[in-house]
XYZ file of C-alpha atoms in Angstrom:
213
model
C 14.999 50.997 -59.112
C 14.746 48.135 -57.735
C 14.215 47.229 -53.703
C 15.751 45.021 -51.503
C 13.156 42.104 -50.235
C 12.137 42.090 -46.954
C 14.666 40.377 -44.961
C 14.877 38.745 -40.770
C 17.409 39.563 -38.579
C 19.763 37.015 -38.226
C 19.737 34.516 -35.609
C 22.392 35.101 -32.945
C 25.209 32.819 -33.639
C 24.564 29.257 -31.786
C 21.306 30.366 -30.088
C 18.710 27.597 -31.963
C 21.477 25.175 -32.030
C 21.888 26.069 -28.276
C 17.889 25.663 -27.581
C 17.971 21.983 -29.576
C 20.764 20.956 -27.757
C 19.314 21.858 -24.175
C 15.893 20.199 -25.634
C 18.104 17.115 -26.218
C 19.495 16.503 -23.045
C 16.935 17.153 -20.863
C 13.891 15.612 -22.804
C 14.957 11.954 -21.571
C 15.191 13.045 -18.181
C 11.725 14.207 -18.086
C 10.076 11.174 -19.605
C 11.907 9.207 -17.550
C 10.520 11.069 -14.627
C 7.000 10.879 -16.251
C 7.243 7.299 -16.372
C 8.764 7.103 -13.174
C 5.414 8.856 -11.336
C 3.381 6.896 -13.282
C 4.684 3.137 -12.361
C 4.306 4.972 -8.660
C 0.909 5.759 -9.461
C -0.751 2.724 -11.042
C 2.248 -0.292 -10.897
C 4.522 -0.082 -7.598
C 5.767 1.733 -4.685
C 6.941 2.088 -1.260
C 5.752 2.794 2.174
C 7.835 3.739 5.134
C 6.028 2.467 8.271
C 5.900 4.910 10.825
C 4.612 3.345 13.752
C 4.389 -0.343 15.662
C 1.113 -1.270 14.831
C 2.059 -4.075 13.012
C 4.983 -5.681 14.509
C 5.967 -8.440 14.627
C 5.571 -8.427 10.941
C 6.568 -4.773 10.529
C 9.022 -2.350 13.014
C 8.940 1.179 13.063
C 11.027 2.545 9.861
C 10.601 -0.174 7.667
C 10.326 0.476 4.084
C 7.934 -2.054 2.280
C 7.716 -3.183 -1.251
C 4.174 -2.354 -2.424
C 2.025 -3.989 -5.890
C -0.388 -1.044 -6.428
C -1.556 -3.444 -9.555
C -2.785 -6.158 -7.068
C -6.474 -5.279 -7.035
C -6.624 -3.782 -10.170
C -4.584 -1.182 -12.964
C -6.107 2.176 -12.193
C -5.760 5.021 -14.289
C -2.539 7.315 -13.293
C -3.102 9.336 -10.129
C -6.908 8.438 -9.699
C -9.304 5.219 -8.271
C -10.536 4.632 -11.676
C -9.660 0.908 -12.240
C -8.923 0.051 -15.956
C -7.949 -4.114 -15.143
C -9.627 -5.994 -12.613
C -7.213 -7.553 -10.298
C -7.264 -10.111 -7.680
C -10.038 -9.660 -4.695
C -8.486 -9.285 -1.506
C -7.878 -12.286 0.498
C -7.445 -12.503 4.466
C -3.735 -12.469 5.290
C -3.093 -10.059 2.828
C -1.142 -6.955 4.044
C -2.713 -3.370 2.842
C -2.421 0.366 2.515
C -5.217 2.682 2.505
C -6.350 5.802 3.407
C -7.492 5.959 7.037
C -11.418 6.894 6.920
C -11.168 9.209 10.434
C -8.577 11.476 9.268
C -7.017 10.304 5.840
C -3.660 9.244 6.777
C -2.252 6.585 4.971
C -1.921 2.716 6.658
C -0.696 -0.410 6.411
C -2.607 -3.257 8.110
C -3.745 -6.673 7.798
C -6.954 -7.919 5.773
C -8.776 -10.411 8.283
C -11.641 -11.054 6.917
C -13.253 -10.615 3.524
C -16.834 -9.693 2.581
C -19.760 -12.706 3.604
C -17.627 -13.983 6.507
C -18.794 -13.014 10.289
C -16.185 -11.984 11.946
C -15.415 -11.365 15.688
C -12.161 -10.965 17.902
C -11.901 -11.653 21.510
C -8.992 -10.691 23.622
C -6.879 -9.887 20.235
C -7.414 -13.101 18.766
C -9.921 -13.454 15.486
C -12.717 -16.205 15.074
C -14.261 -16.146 11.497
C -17.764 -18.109 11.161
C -17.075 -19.037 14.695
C -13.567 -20.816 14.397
C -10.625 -19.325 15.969
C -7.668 -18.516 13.619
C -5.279 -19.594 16.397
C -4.587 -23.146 17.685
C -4.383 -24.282 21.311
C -0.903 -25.406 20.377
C -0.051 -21.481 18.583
C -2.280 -19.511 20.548
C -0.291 -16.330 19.544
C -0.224 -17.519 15.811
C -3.262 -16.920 13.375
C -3.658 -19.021 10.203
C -4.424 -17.515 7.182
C -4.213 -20.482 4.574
C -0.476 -20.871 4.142
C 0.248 -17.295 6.412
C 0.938 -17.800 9.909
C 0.575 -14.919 11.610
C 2.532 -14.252 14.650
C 0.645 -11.332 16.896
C 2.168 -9.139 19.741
C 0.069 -9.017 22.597
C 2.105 -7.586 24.799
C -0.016 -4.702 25.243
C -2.925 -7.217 25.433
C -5.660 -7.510 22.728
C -7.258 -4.069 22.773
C -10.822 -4.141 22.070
C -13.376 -6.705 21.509
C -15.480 -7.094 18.095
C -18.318 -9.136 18.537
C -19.569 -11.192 15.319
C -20.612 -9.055 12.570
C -21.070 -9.769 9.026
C -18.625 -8.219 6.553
C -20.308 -6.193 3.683
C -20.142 -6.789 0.122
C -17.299 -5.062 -1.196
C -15.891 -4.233 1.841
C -12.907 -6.003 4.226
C -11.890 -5.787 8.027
C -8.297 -4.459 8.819
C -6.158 -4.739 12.112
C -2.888 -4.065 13.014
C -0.692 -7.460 14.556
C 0.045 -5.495 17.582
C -3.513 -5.654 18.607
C -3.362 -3.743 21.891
C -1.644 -0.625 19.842
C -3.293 -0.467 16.733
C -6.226 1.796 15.857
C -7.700 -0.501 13.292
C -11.010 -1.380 12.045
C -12.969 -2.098 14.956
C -12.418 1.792 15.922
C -13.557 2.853 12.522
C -15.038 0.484 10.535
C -15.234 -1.839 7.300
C -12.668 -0.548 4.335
C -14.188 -0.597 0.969
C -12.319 -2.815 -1.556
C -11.940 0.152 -3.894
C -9.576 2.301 -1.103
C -6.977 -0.111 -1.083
C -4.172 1.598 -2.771
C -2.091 -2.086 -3.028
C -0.371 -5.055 -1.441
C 2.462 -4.935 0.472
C 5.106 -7.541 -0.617
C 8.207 -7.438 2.005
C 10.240 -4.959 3.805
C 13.027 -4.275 1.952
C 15.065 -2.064 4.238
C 14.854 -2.513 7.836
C 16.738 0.050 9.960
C 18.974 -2.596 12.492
C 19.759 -4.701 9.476
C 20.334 -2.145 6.385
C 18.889 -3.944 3.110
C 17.026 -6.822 3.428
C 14.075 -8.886 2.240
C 11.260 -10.220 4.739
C 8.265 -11.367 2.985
C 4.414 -10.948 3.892
């Protein structure tokens, strides 16, 4: 007598063909989001600026442009750099990590390591020479940057010279009598700077727009 080999249900009708298809259609979509978080992560980004610490380069609600890649290609979602990149340079505009409480900011490099540094009445002197002119004195040079600072809350505090340390760089906001900045809390270690800000690309009394830094 002979027996009937062992045999699998069926498959309902459509059910693997159902699976591939939702497989198919949503696979792109979630590499592209992959790839998406990881440009964010070690390429570009934005920053939405939420305060007036930097006017008159930046307003409240700007939306900035930002080359994570500037200082160096990290590895996705951590500090680890892979690629050196450039060194910072004064003028530059940065975001990092406040050290007092860990929000995220946006300031302006304004000195590097080596240089002594020192700011009286809002205004910075590196290795003794002012970066403003009699001629501009509410305009610091940084090479080919001019600067144009809002004092209208007056300078806020004095630094008196100090020596940046290796590695490290001094931050302050434009606005320098409403910006808690570096000479509150300190040098900012080369490796915390997330990026570079490039320009503000949405401004909100103008809509889109493109204002370089």
């Amino acid at each position: 007598m002979k027996t009937n080999p062992t045999t699998h249900p069926p498959e309902e009708p459509g059910q693997a063909g159902g699976i591939r298809a939702i497989a198919r259609e949503w696979l792109p979509v979630l590499l592209f989001l992959t790839l998406v978080l990881v440009a964010r992560s070690t390429l570009a980004d934005h920053y939405h600026v939420p305060s007036g610490s930097m006017e008159g380069a930046l307003m409240p609600g700007d939306h900035v442009v930002v080359d994570k890649s500037a200082y160096g290609l990290r590895i996705p979602f951590s500090k680890t750099v892979l690629v050196d990149g450039d060194r910072p340079i004064p003028g530059d505009v940065v975001i990092f990590d406040s050290p007092e409480d860990g929000v995220r900011l946006i300031k302006r490099v304004v000195a590097v390591a080596g240089e002594e540094v020192s700011v009286v009445a809002g205004r910075v002197l590196t290795d003794g020479v002012p970066r403003v002119s009699r001629q501009a004195p509410t305009v610091e040079r940084y090479g080919d940057r001019y600067v144009r600072l809002e004092l209208e809350h007056g300078g806020g505090p004095n630094l008196p010279p100090v020596r940046v340390p290796e590695g490290h760089v001094l931050v302050l906001g434009d606005h320098r009598g409403n910006s808690r900045d570096g000479r509150m809390f300190g040098f900012i270690p080369e490796t915390e700077l997330y990026g570079r800000a490039k320009g503000v690309f949405w401004r909100s009394s103008e809509g889109p727009t493109w204002h370089g830094l």
